[in-house]
mmCIF file of N, CA and C in Angstrom:
data_model
loop_
_atom_site.group_PDB
_atom_site.id
_atom_site.type_symbol
_atom_site.label_atom_id
_atom_site.label_comp_id
_atom_site.label_asym_id
_atom_site.label_seq_id
_atom_site.Cartn_x
_atom_site.Cartn_y
_atom_site.Cartn_z
ATOM 1 N N MET A 48 122.276 123.568 112.533
ATOM 2 C CA MET A 48 123.397 122.854 111.960
ATOM 3 C C MET A 48 123.427 121.436 112.546
ATOM 4 N N PRO A 49 123.497 120.410 111.704
ATOM 5 C CA PRO A 49 123.502 119.030 112.194
ATOM 6 C C PRO A 49 124.737 118.733 113.042
ATOM 7 N N HIS A 50 124.536 117.887 114.013
ATOM 8 C CA HIS A 50 125.635 117.412 114.850
ATOM 9 C C HIS A 50 125.580 115.884 114.826
ATOM 10 N N TRP A 51 126.370 115.293 113.956
ATOM 11 C CA TRP A 51 126.335 113.849 113.736
ATOM 12 C C TRP A 51 127.184 113.131 114.769
ATOM 13 N N VAL A 52 126.625 112.058 115.341
ATOM 14 C CA VAL A 52 127.300 111.257 116.346
ATOM 15 C C VAL A 52 127.349 109.812 115.854
ATOM 16 N N LYS A 53 128.548 109.231 115.852
ATOM 17 C CA LYS A 53 128.689 107.816 115.479
ATOM 18 C C LYS A 53 128.132 106.975 116.622
ATOM 19 N N VAL A 54 127.185 106.068 116.288
ATOM 20 C CA VAL A 54 126.536 105.271 117.329
ATOM 21 C C VAL A 54 126.759 103.772 117.181
ATOM 22 N N ALA A 55 127.114 103.313 115.990
ATOM 23 C CA ALA A 55 127.291 101.873 115.777
ATOM 24 C C ALA A 55 127.905 101.632 114.406
ATOM 25 N N SER A 56 128.330 100.414 114.214
ATOM 26 C CA SER A 56 128.735 99.959 112.895
ATOM 27 C C SER A 56 127.485 99.457 112.183
ATOM 28 N N ALA A 57 127.418 99.599 110.882
ATOM 29 C CA ALA A 57 126.251 99.132 110.130
ATOM 30 C C ALA A 57 126.026 97.635 110.326
ATOM 31 N N GLU A 58 127.083 96.880 110.492
ATOM 32 C CA GLU A 58 126.921 95.433 110.681
ATOM 33 C C GLU A 58 126.337 95.096 112.054
ATOM 34 N N ASP A 59 126.322 96.051 112.977
ATOM 35 C CA ASP A 59 125.713 95.836 114.298
ATOM 36 C C ASP A 59 124.188 95.872 114.251
ATOM 37 N N CYS A 60 123.625 96.314 113.122
ATOM 38 C CA CYS A 60 122.170 96.430 112.998
ATOM 39 C C CYS A 60 121.732 95.785 111.682
ATOM 40 N N PRO A 61 121.655 94.444 111.660
ATOM 41 C CA PRO A 61 121.290 93.746 110.421
ATOM 42 C C PRO A 61 119.821 93.964 110.038
ATOM 43 N N VAL A 62 119.512 93.682 108.796
ATOM 44 C CA VAL A 62 118.151 93.834 108.278
ATOM 45 C C VAL A 62 117.166 93.089 109.183
ATOM 46 N N GLY A 63 116.074 93.783 109.511
ATOM 47 C CA GLY A 63 115.023 93.184 110.320
ATOM 48 C C GLY A 63 115.266 93.218 111.818
ATOM 49 N N GLU A 64 116.308 93.916 112.245
ATOM 50 C CA GLU A 64 116.673 93.930 113.666
ATOM 51 C C GLU A 64 116.604 95.339 114.260
ATOM 52 N N LEU A 65 116.486 95.382 115.584
ATOM 53 C CA LEU A 65 116.561 96.612 116.364
ATOM 54 C C LEU A 65 117.844 96.607 117.172
ATOM 55 N N LYS A 66 118.378 97.797 117.448
ATOM 56 C CA LYS A 66 119.559 97.909 118.301
ATOM 57 C C LYS A 66 119.442 99.181 119.124
ATOM 58 N N GLY A 67 119.562 99.048 120.425
ATOM 59 C CA GLY A 67 119.565 100.202 121.308
ATOM 60 C C GLY A 67 120.971 100.766 121.433
ATOM 61 N N VAL A 68 121.091 102.090 121.308
ATOM 62 C CA VAL A 68 122.373 102.782 121.434
ATOM 63 C C VAL A 68 122.132 104.079 122.212
ATOM 64 N N VAL A 69 123.222 104.773 122.534
ATOM 65 C CA VAL A 69 123.118 106.070 123.194
ATOM 66 C C VAL A 69 123.918 107.067 122.375
ATOM 67 N N ALA A 70 123.297 108.206 122.060
ATOM 68 C CA ALA A 70 123.955 109.280 121.307
ATOM 69 C C ALA A 70 123.970 110.528 122.181
ATOM 70 N N GLU A 71 125.132 110.845 122.719
ATOM 71 C CA GLU A 71 125.298 112.016 123.585
ATOM 72 C C GLU A 71 124.246 112.063 124.687
ATOM 73 N N GLY A 72 124.059 110.936 125.358
ATOM 74 C CA GLY A 72 123.139 110.866 126.479
ATOM 75 C C GLY A 72 121.694 110.584 126.124
ATOM 76 N N THR A 73 121.373 110.573 124.832
ATOM 77 C CA THR A 73 120.010 110.305 124.380
ATOM 78 C C THR A 73 119.882 108.841 123.978
ATOM 79 N N PRO A 74 118.953 108.105 124.607
ATOM 80 C CA PRO A 74 118.741 106.722 124.180
ATOM 81 C C PRO A 74 118.063 106.691 122.814
ATOM 82 N N VAL A 75 118.617 105.877 121.907
ATOM 83 C CA VAL A 75 118.141 105.792 120.526
ATOM 84 C C VAL A 75 117.962 104.319 120.169
ATOM 85 N N VAL A 76 116.884 104.013 119.447
ATOM 86 C CA VAL A 76 116.722 102.673 118.899
ATOM 87 C C VAL A 76 116.927 102.760 117.389
ATOM 88 N N LEU A 77 117.838 101.943 116.890
ATOM 89 C CA LEU A 77 118.070 101.841 115.452
ATOM 90 C C LEU A 77 117.220 100.689 114.925
ATOM 91 N N ALA A 78 116.633 100.879 113.763
ATOM 92 C CA ALA A 78 115.825 99.845 113.123
ATOM 93 C C ALA A 78 116.281 99.720 111.679
ATOM 94 N N ASN A 79 116.628 98.506 111.274
ATOM 95 C CA ASN A 79 117.031 98.273 109.892
ATOM 96 C C ASN A 79 115.828 97.713 109.138
ATOM 97 N N VAL A 80 115.170 98.594 108.399
ATOM 98 C CA VAL A 80 113.956 98.248 107.653
ATOM 99 C C VAL A 80 114.350 97.995 106.202
ATOM 100 N N GLU A 81 114.482 96.727 105.853
ATOM 101 C CA GLU A 81 114.816 96.321 104.484
ATOM 102 C C GLU A 81 116.046 97.037 103.936
ATOM 103 N N GLY A 82 117.062 97.223 104.792
ATOM 104 C CA GLY A 82 118.310 97.849 104.366
ATOM 105 C C GLY A 82 118.410 99.336 104.637
ATOM 106 N N THR A 83 117.328 99.954 105.086
ATOM 107 C CA THR A 83 117.346 101.368 105.462
ATOM 108 C C THR A 83 117.380 101.467 106.977
ATOM 109 N N VAL A 84 118.418 102.108 107.516
ATOM 110 C CA VAL A 84 118.531 102.254 108.961
ATOM 111 C C VAL A 84 117.822 103.536 109.378
ATOM 112 N N CYS A 85 116.911 103.382 110.343
ATOM 113 C CA CYS A 85 116.140 104.502 110.890
ATOM 114 C C CYS A 85 116.445 104.618 112.374
ATOM 115 N N ALA A 86 116.181 105.793 112.946
ATOM 116 C CA ALA A 86 116.464 106.016 114.365
ATOM 117 C C ALA A 86 115.314 106.755 115.028
ATOM 118 N N LEU A 87 114.899 106.233 116.181
ATOM 119 C CA LEU A 87 113.863 106.856 117.005
ATOM 120 C C LEU A 87 114.388 106.990 118.421
ATOM 121 N N LYS A 88 113.786 107.881 119.191
ATOM 122 C CA LYS A 88 114.085 107.932 120.614
ATOM 123 C C LYS A 88 113.669 106.587 121.201
ATOM 124 N N ASP A 89 114.543 106.005 122.012
ATOM 125 C CA ASP A 89 114.309 104.661 122.547
ATOM 126 C C ASP A 89 113.424 104.731 123.789
ATOM 127 N N GLU A 90 112.202 105.224 123.570
ATOM 128 C CA GLU A 90 111.268 105.393 124.672
ATOM 129 C C GLU A 90 109.848 105.398 124.131
ATOM 130 N N CYS A 91 109.077 104.398 124.494
ATOM 131 C CA CYS A 91 107.681 104.338 124.068
ATOM 132 C C CYS A 91 106.934 105.550 124.613
ATOM 133 N N SER A 92 106.149 106.180 123.785
ATOM 134 C CA SER A 92 105.410 107.372 124.225
ATOM 135 C C SER A 92 104.253 107.015 125.152
ATOM 136 N N HIS A 93 103.938 105.734 125.265
ATOM 137 C CA HIS A 93 102.851 105.308 126.147
ATOM 138 C C HIS A 93 103.290 105.277 127.606
ATOM 139 N N GLN A 94 104.414 104.597 127.898
ATOM 140 C CA GLN A 94 104.860 104.517 129.290
ATOM 141 C C GLN A 94 106.374 104.502 129.441
ATOM 142 N N ASP A 95 107.099 105.109 128.544
ATOM 143 C CA ASP A 95 108.543 105.313 128.679
ATOM 144 C C ASP A 95 109.387 104.040 128.756
ATOM 145 N N PHE A 96 108.877 102.906 128.296
ATOM 146 C CA PHE A 96 109.684 101.692 128.240
ATOM 147 C C PHE A 96 110.550 101.732 126.984
ATOM 148 N N PRO A 97 111.714 101.042 126.980
ATOM 149 C CA PRO A 97 112.593 101.067 125.803
ATOM 150 C C PRO A 97 112.006 100.301 124.620
ATOM 151 N N LEU A 98 111.916 100.975 123.499
ATOM 152 C CA LEU A 98 111.436 100.326 122.278
ATOM 153 C C LEU A 98 112.429 99.289 121.773
ATOM 154 N N SER A 99 113.696 99.444 122.138
ATOM 155 C CA SER A 99 114.705 98.478 121.689
ATOM 156 C C SER A 99 114.476 97.089 122.276
ATOM 157 N N ASP A 100 113.657 96.982 123.317
ATOM 158 C CA ASP A 100 113.289 95.672 123.858
ATOM 159 C C ASP A 100 112.218 95.002 123.005
ATOM 160 N N GLY A 101 111.637 95.754 122.080
ATOM 161 C CA GLY A 101 110.522 95.266 121.276
ATOM 162 C C GLY A 101 110.946 94.483 120.058
ATOM 163 N N GLU A 102 110.063 94.494 119.069
ATOM 164 C CA GLU A 102 110.285 93.740 117.839
ATOM 165 C C GLU A 102 110.082 94.636 116.632
ATOM 166 N N LEU A 103 110.820 94.349 115.578
ATOM 167 C CA LEU A 103 110.609 95.018 114.298
ATOM 168 C C LEU A 103 109.716 94.120 113.464
ATOM 169 N N ASP A 104 108.536 94.626 113.129
ATOM 170 C CA ASP A 104 107.549 93.872 112.353
ATOM 171 C C ASP A 104 107.332 94.622 111.048
ATOM 172 N N GLY A 105 108.059 94.202 109.998
ATOM 173 C CA GLY A 105 108.019 94.946 108.737
ATOM 174 C C GLY A 105 108.646 96.311 108.948
ATOM 175 N N ALA A 106 107.854 97.369 108.783
ATOM 176 C CA ALA A 106 108.342 98.738 108.978
ATOM 177 C C ALA A 106 107.838 99.331 110.288
ATOM 178 N N ASP A 107 107.339 98.476 111.188
ATOM 179 C CA ASP A 107 106.803 98.937 112.467
ATOM 180 C C ASP A 107 107.642 98.409 113.619
ATOM 181 N N ILE A 108 107.771 99.239 114.661
ATOM 182 C CA ILE A 108 108.331 98.774 115.923
ATOM 183 C C ILE A 108 107.162 98.477 116.847
ATOM 184 N N LEU A 109 107.166 97.289 117.405
ATOM 185 C CA LEU A 109 106.138 96.855 118.333
ATOM 186 C C LEU A 109 106.719 96.886 119.736
ATOM 187 N N CYS A 110 106.123 97.693 120.616
ATOM 188 C CA CYS A 110 106.543 97.743 122.010
ATOM 189 C C CYS A 110 105.988 96.490 122.694
ATOM 190 N N ILE A 111 106.875 95.674 123.234
ATOM 191 C CA ILE A 111 106.434 94.403 123.807
ATOM 192 C C ILE A 111 105.730 94.554 125.145
ATOM 193 N N TYR A 112 105.798 95.724 125.751
ATOM 194 C CA TYR A 112 105.225 95.896 127.082
ATOM 195 C C TYR A 112 103.708 96.064 127.061
ATOM 196 N N HIS A 113 103.181 96.847 126.127
ATOM 197 C CA HIS A 113 101.734 97.065 126.080
ATOM 198 C C HIS A 113 101.161 97.005 124.670
ATOM 199 N N GLY A 114 101.986 96.665 123.673
ATOM 200 C CA GLY A 114 101.480 96.460 122.324
ATOM 201 C C GLY A 114 101.378 97.689 121.447
ATOM 202 N N ALA A 115 101.883 98.831 121.907
ATOM 203 C CA ALA A 115 101.871 100.021 121.053
ATOM 204 C C ALA A 115 102.747 99.766 119.833
ATOM 205 N N ARG A 116 102.385 100.377 118.718
ATOM 206 C CA ARG A 116 103.081 100.169 117.451
ATOM 207 C C ARG A 116 103.410 101.538 116.857
ATOM 208 N N PHE A 117 104.651 101.657 116.319
ATOM 209 C CA PHE A 117 105.128 102.913 115.743
ATOM 210 C C PHE A 117 105.786 102.658 114.399
ATOM 211 N N ASP A 118 105.682 103.613 113.490
ATOM 212 C CA ASP A 118 106.432 103.549 112.243
ATOM 213 C C ASP A 118 107.909 103.670 112.602
ATOM 214 N N ALA A 119 108.724 102.710 112.194
ATOM 215 C CA ALA A 119 110.132 102.656 112.581
ATOM 216 C C ALA A 119 110.956 103.814 112.033
ATOM 217 N N CYS A 120 110.509 104.451 110.960
ATOM 218 C CA CYS A 120 111.301 105.525 110.358
ATOM 219 C C CYS A 120 110.782 106.919 110.674
ATOM 220 N N THR A 121 109.479 107.062 110.884
ATOM 221 C CA THR A 121 108.931 108.398 111.175
ATOM 222 C C THR A 121 108.562 108.587 112.632
ATOM 223 N N GLY A 122 108.370 107.491 113.358
ATOM 224 C CA GLY A 122 107.936 107.563 114.741
ATOM 225 C C GLY A 122 106.438 107.738 114.908
ATOM 226 N N ALA A 123 105.698 107.760 113.802
ATOM 227 C CA ALA A 123 104.246 107.948 113.870
ATOM 228 C C ALA A 123 103.596 106.821 114.673
ATOM 229 N N ARG A 124 102.643 107.190 115.510
ATOM 230 C CA ARG A 124 101.895 106.205 116.274
ATOM 231 C C ARG A 124 100.975 105.458 115.333
ATOM 232 N N LYS A 125 100.957 104.129 115.462
ATOM 233 C CA LYS A 125 100.128 103.323 114.577
ATOM 234 C C LYS A 125 99.064 102.530 115.316
ATOM 235 N N SER A 126 99.186 102.420 116.656
ATOM 236 C CA SER A 126 98.152 101.713 117.407
ATOM 237 C C SER A 126 98.145 102.137 118.866
ATOM 238 N N LEU A 127 97.002 101.949 119.477
ATOM 239 C CA LEU A 127 96.855 102.169 120.911
ATOM 240 C C LEU A 127 97.613 101.074 121.648
ATOM 241 N N PRO A 128 98.033 101.290 122.868
ATOM 242 C CA PRO A 128 97.604 102.349 123.751
ATOM 243 C C PRO A 128 98.354 103.671 123.578
ATOM 244 N N ALA A 129 99.376 103.722 122.730
ATOM 245 C CA ALA A 129 100.079 104.991 122.505
ATOM 246 C C ALA A 129 99.168 105.963 121.761
ATOM 247 N N ILE A 130 99.239 107.230 122.156
ATOM 248 C CA ILE A 130 98.473 108.245 121.444
ATOM 249 C C ILE A 130 99.384 109.311 120.843
ATOM 250 N N MET A 131 100.652 109.325 121.245
ATOM 251 C CA MET A 131 101.622 110.301 120.753
ATOM 252 C C MET A 131 102.694 109.595 119.915
ATOM 253 N N PRO A 132 103.269 110.296 118.947
ATOM 254 C CA PRO A 132 104.379 109.709 118.175
ATOM 255 C C PRO A 132 105.650 109.661 119.023
ATOM 256 N N VAL A 133 106.672 109.042 118.465
ATOM 257 C CA VAL A 133 108.004 108.992 119.066
ATOM 258 C C VAL A 133 108.918 109.840 118.182
ATOM 259 N N ARG A 134 109.812 110.579 118.807
ATOM 260 C CA ARG A 134 110.722 111.444 118.047
ATOM 261 C C ARG A 134 111.646 110.621 117.159
ATOM 262 N N SER A 135 111.788 111.064 115.913
ATOM 263 C CA SER A 135 112.716 110.418 114.981
ATOM 264 C C SER A 135 113.945 111.295 114.797
ATOM 265 N N PHE A 136 115.036 110.677 114.376
ATOM 266 C CA PHE A 136 116.299 111.383 114.169
ATOM 267 C C PHE A 136 116.841 111.073 112.774
ATOM 268 N N PRO A 137 117.504 112.049 112.149
ATOM 269 C CA PRO A 137 118.169 111.783 110.868
ATOM 270 C C PRO A 137 119.314 110.780 111.054
ATOM 271 N N VAL A 138 119.518 109.962 110.030
ATOM 272 C CA VAL A 138 120.563 108.924 110.048
ATOM 273 C C VAL A 138 121.395 109.034 108.779
ATOM 274 N N GLU A 139 122.690 108.832 108.926
ATOM 275 C CA GLU A 139 123.589 108.719 107.770
ATOM 276 C C GLU A 139 124.480 107.502 107.985
ATOM 277 N N ILE A 140 124.754 106.800 106.899
ATOM 278 C CA ILE A 140 125.721 105.698 106.916
ATOM 279 C C ILE A 140 126.954 106.199 106.183
ATOM 280 N N ARG A 141 128.094 106.170 106.877
ATOM 281 C CA ARG A 141 129.359 106.614 106.277
ATOM 282 C C ARG A 141 130.429 105.563 106.531
ATOM 283 N N ASP A 142 131.030 105.083 105.466
ATOM 284 C CA ASP A 142 132.133 104.114 105.575
ATOM 285 C C ASP A 142 131.785 102.968 106.511
ATOM 286 N N GLY A 143 130.551 102.476 106.430
ATOM 287 C CA GLY A 143 130.150 101.337 107.217
ATOM 288 C C GLY A 143 129.755 101.640 108.653
ATOM 289 N N ASP A 144 129.678 102.931 109.019
ATOM 290 C CA ASP A 144 129.283 103.327 110.361
ATOM 291 C C ASP A 144 127.970 104.101 110.323
ATOM 292 N N ILE A 145 127.197 103.979 111.398
ATOM 293 C CA ILE A 145 125.905 104.659 111.511
ATOM 294 C C ILE A 145 126.073 105.912 112.356
ATOM 295 N N TYR A 146 125.628 107.039 111.794
ATOM 296 C CA TYR A 146 125.666 108.325 112.488
ATOM 297 C C TYR A 146 124.233 108.824 112.645
ATOM 298 N N VAL A 147 123.955 109.413 113.818
ATOM 299 C CA VAL A 147 122.633 109.952 114.115
ATOM 300 C C VAL A 147 122.800 111.396 114.555
ATOM 301 N N ASP A 148 121.852 112.250 114.125
ATOM 302 C CA ASP A 148 121.829 113.656 114.545
ATOM 303 C C ASP A 148 120.710 113.815 115.574
ATOM 304 N N VAL A 149 121.096 113.902 116.854
ATOM 305 C CA VAL A 149 120.109 114.037 117.930
ATOM 306 C C VAL A 149 119.922 115.492 118.361
ATOM 307 N N GLY A 150 120.558 116.417 117.635
ATOM 308 C CA GLY A 150 120.495 117.834 117.992
ATOM 309 C C GLY A 150 119.152 118.467 117.788
#
């Protein structure tokens, strides 16, 4: 059963931007990819640095620490040095607020 947690207002994560938030103790990075808000665990699978410190490049999150690249919506690894994906979370926008299910 989903457990939705309000993490931000939609206006806090404009198109083309990343935003780090916490959902019930879990660090989450929100990515607004052309109007679609996606959520990943805010931790690079390469060395546990926050992805929210990185950049959104199209539909990819680029970790600025070592250059690993991930699909912003699925968490799929797209480049070395990362070899593992990053966990993704379901997202819903309700009445202008962003909710994430980290359960």
